[in-house]
Amino acid sequence: LVRLRTRLSRSQNALGKGLLTLLSREHLDEDTWEEVEDTLLAADVGVAPTQELVERLRERVKVLGTRTPEELRGLLRDELLTLVGPDEDRTVHTETRGAVDRPGVVLVVGVNGTGKTTTTGKLGRVLVADGKSVVLGAADTFRAAAADQLQTWGERVGARTVRGPEGGDPASVAFDAVKEGTDEGADVVLIDTAGRLHTKTGLMDELGKVKRVVEKQGPVDEVLLVLDATTGQNGLVQARVFAEVVDITGIVLTKLDGTAKGGIVVAVQRELGVPVKLVGLGEGADDLAPFEPEAFVDALIG
Ligand code: GDP
């Protein structure tokens, strides 16, 4: 948690600092409120959440009258936290739900380059460190190096990797991975999928098929959508497309270390109605953290 805060604050606290500076002005006129809005929009918070936040801030600042820096800070923290959603269930479900004799199954989906394979590896590491036995399924059979990359992660973290022939059927790799996990009595199977968004129908068919085939052995416990935080609105468009194909149960926002636009957390949750559960804070094996709303908002405010 402390690490999340320090790692995030390096790139994030521009937003909170900017807002605090604006709210500290003696006269909060229309221009100032517009600047507040612009600051939030520039951080990718999104139009509707920005308007809601500004409305609530205006109301509360009015009620407050004179404002001490501590009061302003508290008020802003409070409102940002409400926006981020302090009470969402952000558990990553890796345990089998329902009475099936089978490992928990997590599908990791997203556009290539967002950090899917890396996230799958990092998540594997977290689970192995937690004492679980993990099987990785390399169902991204299209990107030539993806299976090698995943296998390297598997070797690093102590998880077996199930892979198929290059260019083979992703659904059959996914099926095999779950079967292997079941036969071995593994706890969790993490399946890395392909995400070629430029052929939307292809993606629909393929991802839908992967899910259906896996479901022959029981329900999927978690579908994590990996989004690159640095891609802004583009990421939201991707999210929408994926949500049409599979029921996303959680979002992983990667590369938050590389952007000051942390507001994307709010925007993407609104877009999908699904919580951000994990964040990527770097390329290393330990750079995946649970998303903690309070630590996140504290990092924003600095
Ligand atoms: P995939 O095509 O979606 O499987 O993407 P990869 O897992 O291969 O990741 C693409 C690039 O993003 C790699 O260079 C990763 O090291 C990098 N990457 C992934 N997650 C993060 C993150 O949280 N922060 C940073 N800075 N880089 C990341």
CSV table of C-alpha atoms and ligand atoms in Angstrom, one decimal:
chain,number,residue,atom,x,y,z
A,1,LEU,CA,0.0,0.0,0.0
A,2,VAL,CA,2.8,2.4,0.9
A,3,ARG,CA,4.5,1.4,-2.2
A,4,LEU,CA,1.5,2.1,-4.3
A,5,ARG,CA,1.3,5.5,-2.9
A,6,THR,CA,5.0,6.4,-3.4
A,7,ARG,CA,5.1,4.8,-6.8
A,8,LEU,CA,2.0,6.6,-8.0
A,9,SER,CA,2.7,9.9,-6.4
A,10,ARG,CA,5.8,10.4,-8.6
A,11,SER,CA,3.6,10.7,-11.6
A,12,GLN,CA,0.2,11.5,-10.2
A,13,ASN,CA,0.2,14.3,-7.8
A,14,ALA,CA,0.1,17.0,-10.5
A,15,LEU,CA,-3.7,16.6,-10.6
A,16,GLY,CA,-4.3,17.1,-6.9
A,17,LYS,CA,-1.8,19.8,-6.5
A,18,GLY,CA,-3.3,21.7,-9.4
A,19,LEU,CA,-6.7,21.5,-8.0
A,20,LEU,CA,-5.7,22.5,-4.5
A,21,THR,CA,-3.9,25.5,-5.9
A,22,LEU,CA,-7.0,26.6,-7.8
A,23,LEU,CA,-9.3,26.1,-4.9
A,24,SER,CA,-7.0,28.1,-2.6
A,25,ARG,CA,-7.6,31.3,-4.6
A,26,GLU,CA,-9.2,34.0,-2.7
A,27,HIS,CA,-12.0,34.5,-5.2
A,28,LEU,CA,-13.4,31.5,-6.8
A,29,ASP,CA,-15.0,33.0,-9.9
A,30,GLU,CA,-16.4,31.4,-13.1
A,31,ASP,CA,-12.9,31.4,-14.7
A,32,THR,CA,-11.5,29.5,-11.8
A,33,TRP,CA,-14.2,26.8,-11.9
A,34,GLU,CA,-13.5,26.5,-15.6
A,35,GLU,CA,-9.9,25.9,-14.8
A,36,VAL,CA,-10.8,23.3,-12.3
A,37,GLU,CA,-12.8,21.6,-15.0
A,38,ASP,CA,-10.0,21.8,-17.5
A,39,THR,CA,-7.6,20.3,-15.0
A,40,LEU,CA,-9.9,17.3,-14.4
A,41,LEU,CA,-10.5,16.8,-18.1
A,42,ALA,CA,-6.8,17.0,-18.9
A,43,ALA,CA,-6.3,14.2,-16.4
A,44,ASP,CA,-8.7,12.0,-18.3
A,45,VAL,CA,-11.4,12.1,-15.6
A,46,GLY,CA,-14.1,12.3,-18.3
A,47,VAL,CA,-16.9,14.8,-18.9
A,48,ALA,CA,-19.7,13.6,-16.8
A,49,PRO,CA,-17.6,12.7,-13.7
A,50,THR,CA,-15.9,16.1,-14.0
A,51,GLN,CA,-19.1,18.0,-14.0
A,52,GLU,CA,-20.4,16.1,-11.0
A,53,LEU,CA,-17.3,16.7,-9.1
A,54,VAL,CA,-17.2,20.4,-9.9
A,55,GLU,CA,-20.8,20.8,-8.9
A,56,ARG,CA,-20.3,19.1,-5.6
A,57,LEU,CA,-17.1,21.1,-4.9
A,58,ARG,CA,-18.8,24.4,-5.7
A,59,GLU,CA,-21.6,23.6,-3.3
A,60,ARG,CA,-19.3,22.5,-0.5
A,61,VAL,CA,-16.9,25.4,-0.9
A,62,LYS,CA,-19.8,27.8,-0.8
A,63,VAL,CA,-21.1,26.2,2.5
A,64,LEU,CA,-17.6,26.3,3.9
A,65,GLY,CA,-17.1,30.0,3.4
A,66,THR,CA,-13.5,30.8,4.5
A,67,ARG,CA,-11.2,27.9,3.6
A,68,THR,CA,-8.1,26.7,5.4
A,69,PRO,CA,-5.7,24.6,3.4
A,70,GLU,CA,-6.5,21.6,5.6
A,71,GLU,CA,-10.2,22.0,5.0
A,72,LEU,CA,-9.8,22.2,1.3
A,73,ARG,CA,-7.5,19.2,1.2
A,74,GLY,CA,-10.0,17.2,3.2
A,75,LEU,CA,-12.9,18.2,1.1
A,76,LEU,CA,-11.0,17.4,-2.2
A,77,ARG,CA,-9.9,14.1,-0.8
A,78,ASP,CA,-13.4,13.3,0.2
A,79,GLU,CA,-14.9,14.1,-3.2
A,80,LEU,CA,-12.2,12.4,-5.2
A,81,LEU,CA,-12.6,9.3,-3.1
A,82,THR,CA,-16.4,9.3,-3.7
A,83,LEU,CA,-15.7,9.6,-7.4
A,84,VAL,CA,-13.2,6.7,-7.4
A,85,GLY,CA,-15.7,4.5,-5.5
A,86,PRO,CA,-14.3,3.6,-2.0
A,87,ASP,CA,-16.7,0.6,-1.5
A,88,GLU,CA,-16.4,-1.3,-4.7
A,89,ASP,CA,-15.5,-5.0,-4.4
A,90,ARG,CA,-12.1,-5.2,-6.0
A,91,THR,CA,-11.3,-8.8,-5.1
A,92,VAL,CA,-9.6,-10.7,-8.0
A,93,HIS,CA,-11.5,-14.0,-7.9
A,94,THR,CA,-9.0,-16.7,-8.4
A,95,GLU,CA,-10.9,-19.4,-6.6
A,96,THR,CA,-13.4,-21.6,-8.3
A,97,ARG,CA,-16.9,-20.3,-7.9
A,98,GLY,CA,-19.6,-22.9,-8.1
A,99,ALA,CA,-19.2,-26.6,-7.3
A,100,VAL,CA,-16.8,-27.7,-10.0
A,101,ASP,CA,-13.8,-29.8,-9.4
A,102,ARG,CA,-11.5,-27.6,-11.3
A,103,PRO,CA,-9.0,-24.7,-10.6
A,104,GLY,CA,-10.1,-21.1,-10.6
A,105,VAL,CA,-9.9,-19.7,-14.1
A,106,VAL,CA,-8.9,-16.1,-15.0
A,107,LEU,CA,-9.1,-14.8,-18.6
A,108,VAL,CA,-6.8,-11.9,-19.3
A,109,VAL,CA,-8.0,-9.9,-22.3
A,110,GLY,CA,-7.0,-6.7,-24.0
A,111,VAL,CA,-5.4,-5.1,-27.0
A,112,ASN,CA,-1.8,-6.2,-27.8
A,113,GLY,CA,0.8,-3.9,-26.3
A,114,THR,CA,-1.3,-2.9,-23.3
A,115,GLY,CA,0.7,-5.3,-21.1
A,116,LYS,CA,-1.5,-8.4,-21.1
A,117,THR,CA,1.3,-10.9,-21.0
A,118,THR,CA,3.3,-9.0,-18.5
A,119,THR,CA,0.2,-8.7,-16.3
A,120,THR,CA,-0.5,-12.4,-16.6
A,121,GLY,CA,3.1,-13.1,-15.4
A,122,LYS,CA,3.0,-10.7,-12.6
A,123,LEU,CA,-0.3,-12.0,-11.4
A,124,GLY,CA,1.1,-15.5,-11.5
A,125,ARG,CA,3.9,-14.3,-9.3
A,126,VAL,CA,1.5,-12.8,-6.7
A,127,LEU,CA,-0.5,-16.1,-6.6
A,128,VAL,CA,2.6,-18.3,-6.3
A,129,ALA,CA,3.9,-16.1,-3.5
A,130,ASP,CA,0.6,-16.7,-1.9
A,131,GLY,CA,1.2,-20.4,-1.9
A,132,LYS,CA,-1.0,-21.3,-4.9
A,133,SER,CA,0.0,-23.6,-7.7
A,134,VAL,CA,-0.6,-21.8,-11.0
A,135,VAL,CA,-0.8,-22.9,-14.7
A,136,LEU,CA,-0.4,-20.3,-17.4
A,137,GLY,CA,-2.2,-20.7,-20.7
A,138,ALA,CA,-0.5,-19.1,-23.7
A,139,ALA,CA,-3.7,-18.6,-25.8
A,140,ASP,CA,-2.1,-15.6,-27.6
A,141,THR,CA,-1.0,-17.8,-30.5
A,142,PHE,CA,-0.9,-14.9,-33.0
A,143,ARG,CA,1.8,-12.7,-31.7
A,144,ALA,CA,4.9,-14.8,-32.5
A,145,ALA,CA,6.8,-14.1,-29.3
A,146,ALA,CA,3.9,-14.1,-26.9
A,147,ALA,CA,4.1,-17.7,-25.9
A,148,ASP,CA,7.8,-17.5,-25.3
A,149,GLN,CA,7.4,-14.4,-23.3
A,150,LEU,CA,4.7,-16.0,-21.1
A,151,GLN,CA,6.8,-19.2,-20.7
A,152,THR,CA,9.8,-17.1,-19.5
A,153,TRP,CA,7.5,-15.5,-17.0
A,154,GLY,CA,6.3,-18.9,-15.9
A,155,GLU,CA,9.9,-20.1,-15.4
A,156,ARG,CA,10.6,-17.0,-13.4
A,157,VAL,CA,7.6,-17.2,-11.1
A,158,GLY,CA,7.4,-21.0,-10.8
A,159,ALA,CA,4.3,-21.7,-12.9
A,160,ARG,CA,3.9,-24.3,-15.7
A,161,THR,CA,3.0,-22.8,-19.1
A,162,VAL,CA,0.7,-24.7,-21.5
A,163,ARG,CA,1.2,-23.6,-25.1
A,164,GLY,CA,0.1,-24.7,-28.6
A,165,PRO,CA,1.7,-24.5,-32.0
A,166,GLU,CA,2.3,-21.0,-33.3
A,167,GLY,CA,-0.8,-19.8,-35.2
A,168,GLY,CA,-2.8,-22.6,-33.6
A,169,ASP,CA,-6.3,-22.3,-32.2
A,170,PRO,CA,-6.3,-20.1,-29.1
A,171,ALA,CA,-9.5,-21.8,-27.8
A,172,SER,CA,-7.9,-25.2,-27.9
A,173,VAL,CA,-4.8,-23.9,-26.0
A,174,ALA,CA,-7.2,-22.4,-23.4
A,175,PHE,CA,-9.1,-25.7,-23.1
A,176,ASP,CA,-5.8,-27.6,-22.7
A,177,ALA,CA,-4.5,-25.2,-20.0
A,178,VAL,CA,-7.7,-25.7,-17.9
A,179,LYS,CA,-7.6,-29.4,-18.4
A,180,GLU,CA,-3.9,-29.6,-17.5
A,181,GLY,CA,-4.6,-27.5,-14.4
A,182,THR,CA,-7.5,-29.8,-13.4
A,183,ASP,CA,-5.4,-32.9,-14.0
A,184,GLU,CA,-2.5,-31.5,-12.0
A,185,GLY,CA,-4.8,-30.3,-9.2
A,186,ALA,CA,-3.6,-26.7,-9.7
A,187,ASP,CA,-5.3,-23.9,-7.8
A,188,VAL,CA,-5.5,-21.3,-10.6
A,189,VAL,CA,-5.2,-21.2,-14.4
A,190,LEU,CA,-4.4,-17.8,-15.9
A,191,ILE,CA,-5.1,-17.5,-19.6
A,192,ASP,CA,-3.3,-14.9,-21.8
A,193,THR,CA,-5.4,-14.2,-24.9
A,194,ALA,CA,-4.7,-12.4,-28.2
A,195,GLY,CA,-6.1,-8.9,-28.9
A,196,ARG,CA,-5.9,-7.8,-32.5
A,197,LEU,CA,-8.5,-5.0,-32.4
A,198,HIS,CA,-8.2,-4.1,-36.1
A,199,THR,CA,-10.3,-7.1,-37.0
A,200,LYS,CA,-13.2,-6.6,-34.7
A,201,THR,CA,-15.2,-9.6,-35.9
A,202,GLY,CA,-12.2,-11.8,-35.7
A,203,LEU,CA,-11.6,-10.7,-32.2
A,204,MET,CA,-15.3,-11.3,-31.3
A,205,ASP,CA,-15.3,-14.7,-32.7
A,206,GLU,CA,-12.0,-15.7,-31.2
A,207,LEU,CA,-12.5,-14.4,-27.7
A,208,GLY,CA,-16.1,-15.5,-27.5
A,209,LYS,CA,-14.9,-19.0,-28.6
A,210,VAL,CA,-12.1,-19.1,-26.0
A,211,LYS,CA,-14.6,-18.3,-23.3
A,212,ARG,CA,-17.2,-20.8,-24.5
A,213,VAL,CA,-14.7,-23.5,-24.8
A,214,VAL,CA,-13.2,-22.9,-21.3
A,215,GLU,CA,-16.8,-22.8,-19.9
A,216,LYS,CA,-17.3,-26.4,-21.1
A,217,GLN,CA,-15.2,-27.2,-18.0
A,218,GLY,CA,-17.0,-24.8,-15.7
A,219,PRO,CA,-17.6,-21.1,-15.3
A,220,VAL,CA,-14.8,-18.5,-15.8
A,221,ASP,CA,-14.2,-16.9,-12.4
A,222,GLU,CA,-12.7,-13.6,-13.5
A,223,VAL,CA,-12.3,-11.8,-16.8
A,224,LEU,CA,-9.7,-9.1,-16.5
A,225,LEU,CA,-9.5,-6.4,-19.2
A,226,VAL,CA,-6.0,-4.9,-19.4
A,227,LEU,CA,-5.9,-1.3,-20.5
A,228,ASP,CA,-2.9,1.0,-21.0
A,229,ALA,CA,-3.4,4.1,-18.9
A,230,THR,CA,-1.4,6.2,-21.3
A,231,THR,CA,-3.8,5.7,-24.2
A,232,GLY,CA,-6.6,7.9,-22.8
A,233,GLN,CA,-9.8,8.0,-24.8
A,234,ASN,CA,-8.5,5.3,-27.1
A,235,GLY,CA,-8.4,3.0,-24.1
A,236,LEU,CA,-12.1,3.7,-23.5
A,237,VAL,CA,-13.0,2.8,-27.0
A,238,GLN,CA,-11.1,-0.5,-26.7
A,239,ALA,CA,-12.9,-1.1,-23.4
A,240,ARG,CA,-16.3,-0.7,-25.0
A,241,VAL,CA,-15.4,-3.2,-27.8
A,242,PHE,CA,-14.2,-5.8,-25.4
A,243,ALA,CA,-17.2,-5.4,-23.1
A,244,GLU,CA,-19.4,-6.3,-26.1
A,245,VAL,CA,-17.6,-9.6,-26.5
A,246,VAL,CA,-17.2,-10.8,-23.0
A,247,ASP,CA,-18.5,-9.9,-19.5
A,248,ILE,CA,-15.6,-8.1,-18.0
A,249,THR,CA,-15.4,-8.5,-14.3
A,250,GLY,CA,-12.4,-6.4,-13.5
A,251,ILE,CA,-10.0,-3.9,-15.0
A,252,VAL,CA,-6.2,-3.8,-14.9
A,253,LEU,CA,-4.8,-0.4,-15.6
A,254,THR,CA,-1.2,-0.7,-16.7
A,255,LYS,CA,1.6,1.9,-17.1
A,256,LEU,CA,0.1,4.2,-14.5
A,257,ASP,CA,3.8,4.8,-13.6
A,258,GLY,CA,4.1,6.5,-17.0
A,259,THR,CA,1.3,9.0,-16.9
A,260,ALA,CA,0.0,11.8,-14.8
A,261,LYS,CA,-3.5,11.1,-16.2
A,262,GLY,CA,-4.8,9.0,-13.3
A,263,GLY,CA,-8.3,10.3,-13.9
A,264,ILE,CA,-8.6,7.5,-16.4
A,265,VAL,CA,-9.4,5.2,-13.4
A,266,VAL,CA,-12.7,7.1,-12.9
A,267,ALA,CA,-13.5,7.3,-16.6
A,268,VAL,CA,-13.0,3.7,-17.4
A,269,GLN,CA,-15.0,2.5,-14.3
A,270,ARG,CA,-17.9,4.7,-15.5
A,271,GLU,CA,-17.6,3.4,-19.0
A,272,LEU,CA,-17.8,-0.2,-18.1
A,273,GLY,CA,-19.5,-0.2,-14.7
A,274,VAL,CA,-16.7,-2.5,-13.6
A,275,PRO,CA,-14.0,-1.7,-10.9
A,276,VAL,CA,-10.3,-1.3,-11.5
A,277,LYS,CA,-8.9,-4.2,-9.5
A,278,LEU,CA,-5.2,-4.0,-10.2
A,279,VAL,CA,-2.7,-1.4,-11.4
A,280,GLY,CA,0.6,-1.9,-13.3
A,281,LEU,CA,3.3,0.4,-11.9
A,282,GLY,CA,6.3,-0.7,-14.0
A,283,GLU,CA,7.8,-3.5,-16.0
A,284,GLY,CA,9.2,-5.5,-13.2
A,285,ALA,CA,7.8,-8.7,-11.6
A,286,ASP,CA,6.7,-6.8,-8.4
A,287,ASP,CA,5.1,-4.0,-10.2
A,288,LEU,CA,1.5,-5.1,-10.0
A,289,ALA,CA,-0.6,-3.8,-7.1
A,290,PRO,CA,-4.1,-4.1,-5.9
A,291,PHE,CA,-6.0,-0.9,-6.6
A,292,GLU,CA,-6.6,0.9,-3.3
A,293,PRO,CA,-8.9,3.9,-3.7
A,294,GLU,CA,-7.5,5.7,-0.6
A,295,ALA,CA,-3.9,5.2,-1.5
A,296,PHE,CA,-4.7,6.3,-5.0
A,297,VAL,CA,-6.4,9.5,-3.9
A,298,ASP,CA,-3.7,10.3,-1.4
A,299,ALA,CA,-1.2,10.0,-4.2
A,300,LEU,CA,-3.3,12.3,-6.4
A,301,ILE,CA,-3.3,15.0,-3.7
A,302,GLY,CA,0.3,14.5,-2.7
B,1,GDP,P1,0.7,-7.5,-24.6
B,1,GDP,O1,1.0,-7.4,-26.0
B,1,GDP,O2,-0.5,-6.9,-24.2
B,1,GDP,O3,0.9,-8.9,-24.0
B,1,GDP,O4,1.8,-6.6,-23.9
B,1,GDP,P2,3.2,-7.0,-23.1
B,1,GDP,O5,2.9,-7.7,-21.8
B,1,GDP,O6,4.1,-7.6,-24.0
B,1,GDP,O7,3.7,-5.5,-22.7
B,1,GDP,C1,4.0,-4.5,-23.6
B,1,GDP,C2,5.1,-3.6,-23.0
B,1,GDP,O8,4.6,-2.8,-21.9
B,1,GDP,C3,6.3,-4.4,-22.5
B,1,GDP,O9,7.5,-3.7,-22.8
B,1,GDP,C4,6.0,-4.3,-21.0
B,1,GDP,O10,7.2,-4.4,-20.2
B,1,GDP,C5,5.4,-3.0,-20.8
B,1,GDP,N1,4.5,-2.9,-19.6
B,1,GDP,C6,3.6,-3.7,-19.2
B,1,GDP,N2,3.0,-3.3,-18.0
B,1,GDP,C7,3.6,-2.2,-17.7
B,1,GDP,C8,3.5,-1.2,-16.6
B,1,GDP,O11,2.6,-1.3,-15.7
B,1,GDP,N3,4.3,-0.1,-16.6
B,1,GDP,C9,5.2,0.0,-17.6
B,1,GDP,N4,6.0,1.1,-17.5
B,1,GDP,N5,5.4,-0.8,-18.6
B,1,GDP,C10,4.6,-1.9,-18.7
